[in-house]
Amino acid sequence: MEETSREAVATAVQRVAGMLQRSDQLDKVEQYRRREARKKASVEARLKAAIQSQLDGVRTGLTQLHSALLDVKDIQSSLADVSKDWRQSINTIENLKDVKDAVVQHSQLAAAVENLKNIFSVPEIVGETQQLIEQAELLQAHRKLMELECSRDDLMYEQYRMDSKNTSDMNLISIYFEDVQGLSDELAKQLWMVLQRSMVTVRRDPTMLVSVVRIIEREEKIDRRMVDRKKQTGFIPPGRPKKWKEKMFEVLEGTVSTRIEGTQAVTREADKMWLVRLLEITRKYVLDDLIVVKNLMVQCFPPHYNTFNRFFRLYHNAVSTRVKELASEDLEANEIVSLLTWVLNTYKSVEMMGHPELCSECDIHQLEPLLPREVVDDLLSKYVKTFTSNITGWLRKALETDKKDWQKETEPEADQDGYYQTTLPAIVFQMFEQNLQVAAQIDGDFKEKVLKLCLKQMNTFLIRYREEAVSYKEEHLRDRQLPQCYVQYMIAIINNCQTFKESINSLKRKYSQSSGPTDSDAPIERTLNEVAKEGCQFLLDEVFLDLESHLNELLTRKWLTGSHAVDTICVTVEDYFNDFNKIKKPFNQEMTSEALRRVVVEYIKAVMQKRITFKNPDERKEGAERMMKEADQFKFLFRKLAAGEDTDWLCGAITAIAEVFKLTDPTLLFLEVSTLVSKYPDIREEHIQALLAVRGDASREMRQMIIGTLSENKVSHSGVTQSIFKDIAVPTIAMTTMTTMTSMATSKLLK
């Protein structure tokens, strides 16, 4: 208390010091004092109210405790009176034991008298019951059976009550009623036979099925009554509880399983489509049976049986068991597809469990999967493995067949637009299409997986396709007379590449769920372009092999004196391009441009090889005019062949060189060469040296001056994208000498 008082005083001092920090606050001391007095009075009032409330609660509690004490004393007195009365009644209860025994004996005798008639007529009733069972009068047979069992059970119960240890009398009763158990078993057999044929019975005679259910329900009630009596007395008649209701459901489950298992009528050896037939029969049986259950059988069972859902589950479990057995067999690829398609799609579709007549009664989405996910994955993996092996073989066989066509003496077929093609793309993508259609029936994700696998196999196949195309070209080079339609089939190979591209894009649009590229897209695109471009190069090589002798005549003495080499070159190129027109875009355009480029390059190479040196202005003029004329011929030819915008630029290189040769005033030679360099900045010093050498009138000093001046004023042309001279090599002196000697020897021979 002292410590609390000190803390209170300290707090008060601190608070007063806070109020009186300035001198002008002294005038408000009286006001502060009254305010604090009001607060103190308020606090004291609240404290008094709280203490008063606590005191009232304590007073109420004491009053209740006092009342409870009085009640306890009253109860104690009452218990003493009860104990006294109980002790006084013990002797009275012992005196009533004889009465109790008499009552038990009386009840036993009464039961014996009541069942006396039945006891003497047991053999007769047994015979009648047996006859009723044989006549399929099941309800009447069961009524008589119940009478016999009731007589037996009552006698046994009374004997058990009188002397439970007297087994001899119990055995005597059992022997006397031993035929009753046989009747019960015989009746049960009849019931199970009706239930096993329930699908047929409910159509022909539903009352028979109703009778069976009524009998089972009666037995179920008797079972419950006997079990309850056993809990009270410890006695239960022999053969109880029969549990016929449980047995009924077991029989129905076995019936459903037997019906599902009995659908297989053929084997793989007898019919390749055995699994498809089996699954279709199963589908039909299950659907027909469930419709019968819904429309007829439900009315034969009590509502609390939930009959339709019970049968729905039984059929589902039976089908699941059967499908698992099928999945464990060594299935072929097409059989795996049939099974998974049926399991994943058909089973829950409107053709089976999702049928309009069934879906109103149950939710198919609550059904467990017929096959566990791991089993489905194993089957899919097995299918993919088999599919991979098969498709590799199919592609190899398709390519071998196509290679045989390449050797034919007849041209390949053309499509509706006149482009050469072979049947290879159609065969390959027909295989892919068929397998993707099958995969789409199974699952969307699996379809995507098969598509990626097809594209992966396609990439491997195209690499092999490229190798075979190269081998085809090399085989042709060994004997250019064979195969006879080499050019046409090489064109078909090029066109096939474009067809492959279009078919791949079509497959992806049709079967791919994602629009993004796959891992195989870039390699496939690259390989197809390489095959097509190499094919174009092979064809151009074929052209220039035929042009080789005519190209060697260019810029020679024979050429200057009136050779028809360029005319022959143009005619040959045009003749080849009549076939090349049957190459699809864009490869036909690229090939035409490349052909023009190679012709011009070969022409300029002939210039750079210095096969001729002009001796006088007349020869230079004649040679230049011939070159311009031939440049115009090339330009006309490739415009006719629709080579594109490069035609004028490339042919212009020949014309520009001709202008250098045509110039009559050597003093202006530097300007003409500068013009050539400005138009074709990739020209090198050795090219200019060669041109000046062919011109024949440029002195050594002039050549050095032109080269030196051009080197000093050389301008960077890094932005130039087109080039022609960079691909043209100028032969060394030794090579030039040899070429000159060869040309001279040829000229002498011609003379």
PDB file of N, CA, C and O in Angstrom, residues 593-637:
ATOM      1  N   SER A 593      17.336 -17.270-111.602  1.00  0.00           N
ATOM      2  CA  SER A 593      18.307 -16.225-111.251  1.00  0.00           C
ATOM      3  C   SER A 593      19.709 -16.802-111.163  1.00  0.00           C
ATOM      4  O   SER A 593      20.684 -16.193-111.636  1.00  0.00           O
ATOM      5  N   GLU A 594      19.822 -18.001-110.550  1.00  0.00           N
ATOM      6  CA  GLU A 594      21.137 -18.622-110.421  1.00  0.00           C
ATOM      7  C   GLU A 594      21.688 -19.024-111.796  1.00  0.00           C
ATOM      8  O   GLU A 594      22.902 -18.919-112.042  1.00  0.00           O
ATOM      9  N   ALA A 595      20.815 -19.472-112.702  1.00  0.00           N
ATOM     10  CA  ALA A 595      21.265 -19.839-114.049  1.00  0.00           C
ATOM     11  C   ALA A 595      21.831 -18.627-114.784  1.00  0.00           C
ATOM     12  O   ALA A 595      22.893 -18.693-115.417  1.00  0.00           O
ATOM     13  N   LEU A 596      21.136 -17.498-114.719  1.00  0.00           N
ATOM     14  CA  LEU A 596      21.632 -16.269-115.342  1.00  0.00           C
ATOM     15  C   LEU A 596      22.975 -15.876-114.747  1.00  0.00           C
ATOM     16  O   LEU A 596      23.923 -15.538-115.479  1.00  0.00           O
ATOM     17  N   ARG A 597      23.056 -15.952-113.451  1.00  0.00           N
ATOM     18  CA  ARG A 597      24.305 -15.552-112.784  1.00  0.00           C
ATOM     19  C   ARG A 597      25.470 -16.435-113.247  1.00  0.00           C
ATOM     20  O   ARG A 597      26.555 -15.938-113.544  1.00  0.00           O
ATOM     21  N   ARG A 598      25.204 -17.750-113.320  1.00  0.00           N
ATOM     22  CA  ARG A 598      26.288 -18.648-113.715  1.00  0.00           C
ATOM     23  C   ARG A 598      26.692 -18.435-115.171  1.00  0.00           C
ATOM     24  O   ARG A 598      27.878 -18.521-115.521  1.00  0.00           O
ATOM     25  N   VAL A 599      25.718 -18.157-116.025  1.00  0.00           N
ATOM     26  CA  VAL A 599      26.053 -17.891-117.431  1.00  0.00           C
ATOM     27  C   VAL A 599      26.946 -16.661-117.538  1.00  0.00           C
ATOM     28  O   VAL A 599      27.970 -16.662-118.245  1.00  0.00           O
ATOM     29  N   VAL A 600      26.547 -15.599-116.840  1.00  0.00           N
ATOM     30  CA  VAL A 600      27.329 -14.358-116.896  1.00  0.00           C
ATOM     31  C   VAL A 600      28.711 -14.570-116.287  1.00  0.00           C
ATOM     32  O   VAL A 600      29.733 -14.095-116.819  1.00  0.00           O
ATOM     33  N   VAL A 601      28.744 -15.289-115.139  1.00  0.00           N
ATOM     34  CA  VAL A 601      30.034 -15.544-114.485  1.00  0.00           C
ATOM     35  C   VAL A 601      30.947 -16.335-115.408  1.00  0.00           C
ATOM     36  O   VAL A 601      32.148 -16.028-115.542  1.00  0.00           O
ATOM     37  N   GLU A 602      30.397 -17.374-116.045  1.00  0.00           N
ATOM     38  CA  GLU A 602      31.218 -18.169-116.956  1.00  0.00           C
ATOM     39  C   GLU A 602      31.706 -17.326-118.141  1.00  0.00           C
ATOM     40  O   GLU A 602      32.834 -17.502-118.618  1.00  0.00           O
ATOM     41  N   TYR A 603      30.873 -16.431-118.608  1.00  0.00           N
ATOM     42  CA  TYR A 603      31.266 -15.550-119.724  1.00  0.00           C
ATOM     43  C   TYR A 603      32.423 -14.645-119.288  1.00  0.00           C
ATOM     44  O   TYR A 603      33.417 -14.492-120.012  1.00  0.00           O
ATOM     45  N   ILE A 604      32.255 -14.057-118.086  1.00  0.00           N
ATOM     46  CA  ILE A 604      33.314 -13.153-117.610  1.00  0.00           C
ATOM     47  C   ILE A 604      34.577 -13.943-117.291  1.00  0.00           C
ATOM     48  O   ILE A 604      35.705 -13.456-117.496  1.00  0.00           O
ATOM     49  N   LYS A 605      34.433 -15.185-116.817  1.00  0.00           N
ATOM     50  CA  LYS A 605      35.607 -16.028-116.582  1.00  0.00           C
ATOM     51  C   LYS A 605      36.374 -16.226-117.887  1.00  0.00           C
ATOM     52  O   LYS A 605      37.610 -16.235-117.907  1.00  0.00           O
ATOM     53  N   ALA A 606      35.627 -16.407-118.979  1.00  0.00           N
ATOM     54  CA  ALA A 606      36.285 -16.572-120.287  1.00  0.00           C
ATOM     55  C   ALA A 606      37.110 -15.343-120.634  1.00  0.00           C
ATOM     56  O   ALA A 606      38.189 -15.442-121.234  1.00  0.00           O
ATOM     57  N   VAL A 607      36.603 -14.157-120.243  1.00  0.00           N
ATOM     58  CA  VAL A 607      37.365 -12.922-120.479  1.00  0.00           C
ATOM     59  C   VAL A 607      38.623 -12.927-119.636  1.00  0.00           C
ATOM     60  O   VAL A 607      39.731 -12.619-120.109  1.00  0.00           O
ATOM     61  N   MET A 608      38.451 -13.267-118.332  1.00  0.00           N
ATOM     62  CA  MET A 608      39.577 -13.189-117.398  1.00  0.00           C
ATOM     63  C   MET A 608      40.653 -14.232-117.691  1.00  0.00           C
ATOM     64  O   MET A 608      41.787 -14.095-117.246  1.00  0.00           O
ATOM     65  N   GLN A 609      40.284 -15.297-118.384  1.00  0.00           N
ATOM     66  CA  GLN A 609      41.285 -16.320-118.709  1.00  0.00           C
ATOM     67  C   GLN A 609      42.201 -15.900-119.864  1.00  0.00           C
ATOM     68  O   GLN A 609      43.117 -16.641-120.222  1.00  0.00           O
ATOM     69  N   LYS A 610      41.898 -14.731-120.458  1.00  0.00           N
ATOM     70  CA  LYS A 610      42.777 -14.138-121.485  1.00  0.00           C
ATOM     71  C   LYS A 610      43.059 -15.127-122.623  1.00  0.00           C
ATOM     72  O   LYS A 610      44.190 -15.354-123.046  1.00  0.00           O
ATOM     73  N   ARG A 611      41.955 -15.712-123.100  1.00  0.00           N
ATOM     74  CA  ARG A 611      42.087 -16.659-124.201  1.00  0.00           C
ATOM     75  C   ARG A 611      42.441 -15.961-125.507  1.00  0.00           C
ATOM     76  O   ARG A 611      42.912 -16.593-126.463  1.00  0.00           O
ATOM     77  N   ILE A 612      42.173 -14.677-125.568  1.00  0.00           N
ATOM     78  CA  ILE A 612      42.451 -13.909-126.788  1.00  0.00           C
ATOM     79  C   ILE A 612      43.034 -12.563-126.391  1.00  0.00           C
ATOM     80  O   ILE A 612      42.717 -12.026-125.320  1.00  0.00           O
ATOM     81  N   THR A 613      43.891 -12.036-127.223  1.00  0.00           N
ATOM     82  CA  THR A 613      44.395 -10.676-127.049  1.00  0.00           C
ATOM     83  C   THR A 613      44.131  -9.951-128.365  1.00  0.00           C
ATOM     84  O   THR A 613      44.576 -10.391-129.443  1.00  0.00           O
ATOM     85  N   PHE A 614      43.376  -8.858-128.278  1.00  0.00           N
ATOM     86  CA  PHE A 614      43.032  -8.124-129.488  1.00  0.00           C
ATOM     87  C   PHE A 614      44.279  -7.467-130.068  1.00  0.00           C
ATOM     88  O   PHE A 614      45.054  -6.811-129.352  1.00  0.00           O
ATOM     89  N   LYS A 615      44.447  -7.602-131.387  1.00  0.00           N
ATOM     90  CA  LYS A 615      45.669  -7.121-132.031  1.00  0.00           C
ATOM     91  C   LYS A 615      45.557  -5.697-132.530  1.00  0.00           C
ATOM     92  O   LYS A 615      46.576  -5.012-132.716  1.00  0.00           O
ATOM     93  N   ASN A 616      44.349  -5.232-132.789  1.00  0.00           N
ATOM     94  CA  ASN A 616      44.186  -3.898-133.362  1.00  0.00           C
ATOM     95  C   ASN A 616      42.817  -3.355-133.001  1.00  0.00           C
ATOM     96  O   ASN A 616      41.956  -4.098-132.481  1.00  0.00           O
ATOM     97  N   PRO A 617      42.581  -2.094-133.277  1.00  0.00           N
ATOM     98  CA  PRO A 617      41.282  -1.491-132.932  1.00  0.00           C
ATOM     99  C   PRO A 617      40.109  -2.185-133.590  1.00  0.00           C
ATOM    100  O   PRO A 617      39.025  -2.266-132.994  1.00  0.00           O
ATOM    101  N   ASP A 618      40.308  -2.678-134.806  1.00  0.00           N
ATOM    102  CA  ASP A 618      39.183  -3.336-135.472  1.00  0.00           C
ATOM    103  C   ASP A 618      38.747  -4.591-134.718  1.00  0.00           C
ATOM    104  O   ASP A 618      37.549  -4.862-134.558  1.00  0.00           O
ATOM    105  N   GLU A 619      39.741  -5.381-134.290  1.00  0.00           N
ATOM    106  CA  GLU A 619      39.395  -6.577-133.519  1.00  0.00           C
ATOM    107  C   GLU A 619      38.719  -6.210-132.207  1.00  0.00           C
ATOM    108  O   GLU A 619      37.769  -6.873-131.771  1.00  0.00           O
ATOM    109  N   ARG A 620      39.236  -5.148-131.548  1.00  0.00           N
ATOM    110  CA  ARG A 620      38.619  -4.738-130.280  1.00  0.00           C
ATOM    111  C   ARG A 620      37.177  -4.302-130.512  1.00  0.00           C
ATOM    112  O   ARG A 620      36.275  -4.629-129.734  1.00  0.00           O
ATOM    113  N   LYS A 621      36.986  -3.553-131.595  1.00  0.00           N
ATOM    114  CA  LYS A 621      35.624  -3.096-131.875  1.00  0.00           C
ATOM    115  C   LYS A 621      34.715  -4.268-132.205  1.00  0.00           C
ATOM    116  O   LYS A 621      33.579  -4.364-131.702  1.00  0.00           O
ATOM    117  N   GLU A 622      35.218  -5.189-133.016  1.00  0.00           N
ATOM    118  CA  GLU A 622      34.400  -6.336-133.394  1.00  0.00           C
ATOM    119  C   GLU A 622      34.080  -7.193-132.167  1.00  0.00           C
ATOM    120  O   GLU A 622      32.942  -7.634-131.971  1.00  0.00           O
ATOM    121  N   GLY A 623      35.111  -7.430-131.327  1.00  0.00           N
ATOM    122  CA  GLY A 623      34.891  -8.233-130.123  1.00  0.00           C
ATOM    123  C   GLY A 623      33.924  -7.559-129.171  1.00  0.00           C
ATOM    124  O   GLY A 623      33.044  -8.211-128.577  1.00  0.00           O
ATOM    125  N   ALA A 624      34.052  -6.231-128.992  1.00  0.00           N
ATOM    126  CA  ALA A 624      33.163  -5.512-128.080  1.00  0.00           C
ATOM    127  C   ALA A 624      31.728  -5.560-128.565  1.00  0.00           C
ATOM    128  O   ALA A 624      30.783  -5.767-127.779  1.00  0.00           O
ATOM    129  N   GLU A 625      31.574  -5.337-129.891  1.00  0.00           N
ATOM    130  CA  GLU A 625      30.207  -5.367-130.430  1.00  0.00           C
ATOM    131  C   GLU A 625      29.595  -6.761-130.279  1.00  0.00           C
ATOM    132  O   GLU A 625      28.405  -6.909-129.990  1.00  0.00           O
ATOM    133  N   ARG A 626      30.424  -7.790-130.490  1.00  0.00           N
ATOM    134  CA  ARG A 626      29.910  -9.152-130.309  1.00  0.00           C
ATOM    135  C   ARG A 626      29.502  -9.380-128.852  1.00  0.00           C
ATOM    136  O   ARG A 626      28.461  -9.988-128.570  1.00  0.00           O
ATOM    137  N   MET A 627      30.328  -8.881-127.934  1.00  0.00           N
ATOM    138  CA  MET A 627      30.007  -9.052-126.508  1.00  0.00           C
ATOM    139  C   MET A 627      28.706  -8.330-126.160  1.00  0.00           C
ATOM    140  O   MET A 627      27.866  -8.859-125.409  1.00  0.00           O
ATOM    141  N   MET A 628      28.515  -7.122-126.681  1.00  0.00           N
ATOM    142  CA  MET A 628      27.274  -6.389-126.400  1.00  0.00           C
ATOM    143  C   MET A 628      26.068  -7.128-126.969  1.00  0.00           C
ATOM    144  O   MET A 628      25.006  -7.205-126.344  1.00  0.00           O
ATOM    145  N   LYS A 629      26.265  -7.641-128.179  1.00  0.00           N
ATOM    146  CA  LYS A 629      25.166  -8.371-128.800  1.00  0.00           C
ATOM    147  C   LYS A 629      24.807  -9.603-127.967  1.00  0.00           C
ATOM    148  O   LYS A 629      23.633  -9.911-127.731  1.00  0.00           O
ATOM    149  N   GLU A 630      25.842 -10.308-127.534  1.00  0.00           N
ATOM    150  CA  GLU A 630      25.597 -11.519-126.744  1.00  0.00           C
ATOM    151  C   GLU A 630      25.010 -11.177-125.378  1.00  0.00           C
ATOM    152  O   GLU A 630      24.186 -11.932-124.837  1.00  0.00           O
ATOM    153  N   ALA A 631      25.414 -10.027-124.817  1.00  0.00           N
ATOM    154  CA  ALA A 631      24.806  -9.586-123.553  1.00  0.00           C
ATOM    155  C   ALA A 631      23.316  -9.341-123.752  1.00  0.00           C
ATOM    156  O   ALA A 631      22.487  -9.691-122.894  1.00  0.00           O
ATOM    157  N   ASP A 632      22.982  -8.726-124.900  1.00  0.00           N
ATOM    158  CA  ASP A 632      21.556  -8.513-125.191  1.00  0.00           C
ATOM    159  C   ASP A 632      20.828  -9.848-125.374  1.00  0.00           C
ATOM    160  O   ASP A 632      19.652  -9.983-124.987  1.00  0.00           O
ATOM    161  N   GLN A 633      21.531 -10.826-125.989  1.00  0.00           N
ATOM    162  CA  GLN A 633      20.911 -12.135-126.140  1.00  0.00           C
ATOM    163  C   GLN A 633      20.587 -12.762-124.780  1.00  0.00           C
ATOM    164  O   GLN A 633      19.503 -13.301-124.559  1.00  0.00           O
ATOM    165  N   PHE A 634      21.578 -12.681-123.873  1.00  0.00           N
ATOM    166  CA  PHE A 634      21.354 -13.226-122.522  1.00  0.00           C
ATOM    167  C   PHE A 634      20.216 -12.482-121.822  1.00  0.00           C
ATOM    168  O   PHE A 634      19.377 -13.084-121.145  1.00  0.00           O
ATOM    169  N   LYS A 635      20.220 -11.170-121.988  1.00  0.00           N
ATOM    170  CA  LYS A 635      19.193 -10.365-121.330  1.00  0.00           C
ATOM    171  C   LYS A 635      17.805 -10.737-121.851  1.00  0.00           C
ATOM    172  O   LYS A 635      16.858 -10.909-121.073  1.00  0.00           O
ATOM    173  N   PHE A 636      17.697 -10.877-123.157  1.00  0.00           N
ATOM    174  CA  PHE A 636      16.410 -11.247-123.748  1.00  0.00           C
ATOM    175  C   PHE A 636      15.980 -12.637-123.277  1.00  0.00           C
ATOM    176  O   PHE A 636      14.806 -12.874-122.952  1.00  0.00           O
ATOM    177  N   LEU A 637      16.960 -13.558-123.259  1.00  0.00           N
ATOM    178  CA  LEU A 637      16.646 -14.928-122.858  1.00  0.00           C
ATOM    179  C   LEU A 637      16.087 -14.970-121.431  1.00  0.00           C
ATOM    180  O   LEU A 637      15.037 -15.571-121.169  1.00  0.00           O
TER     181      LEU A 637
END
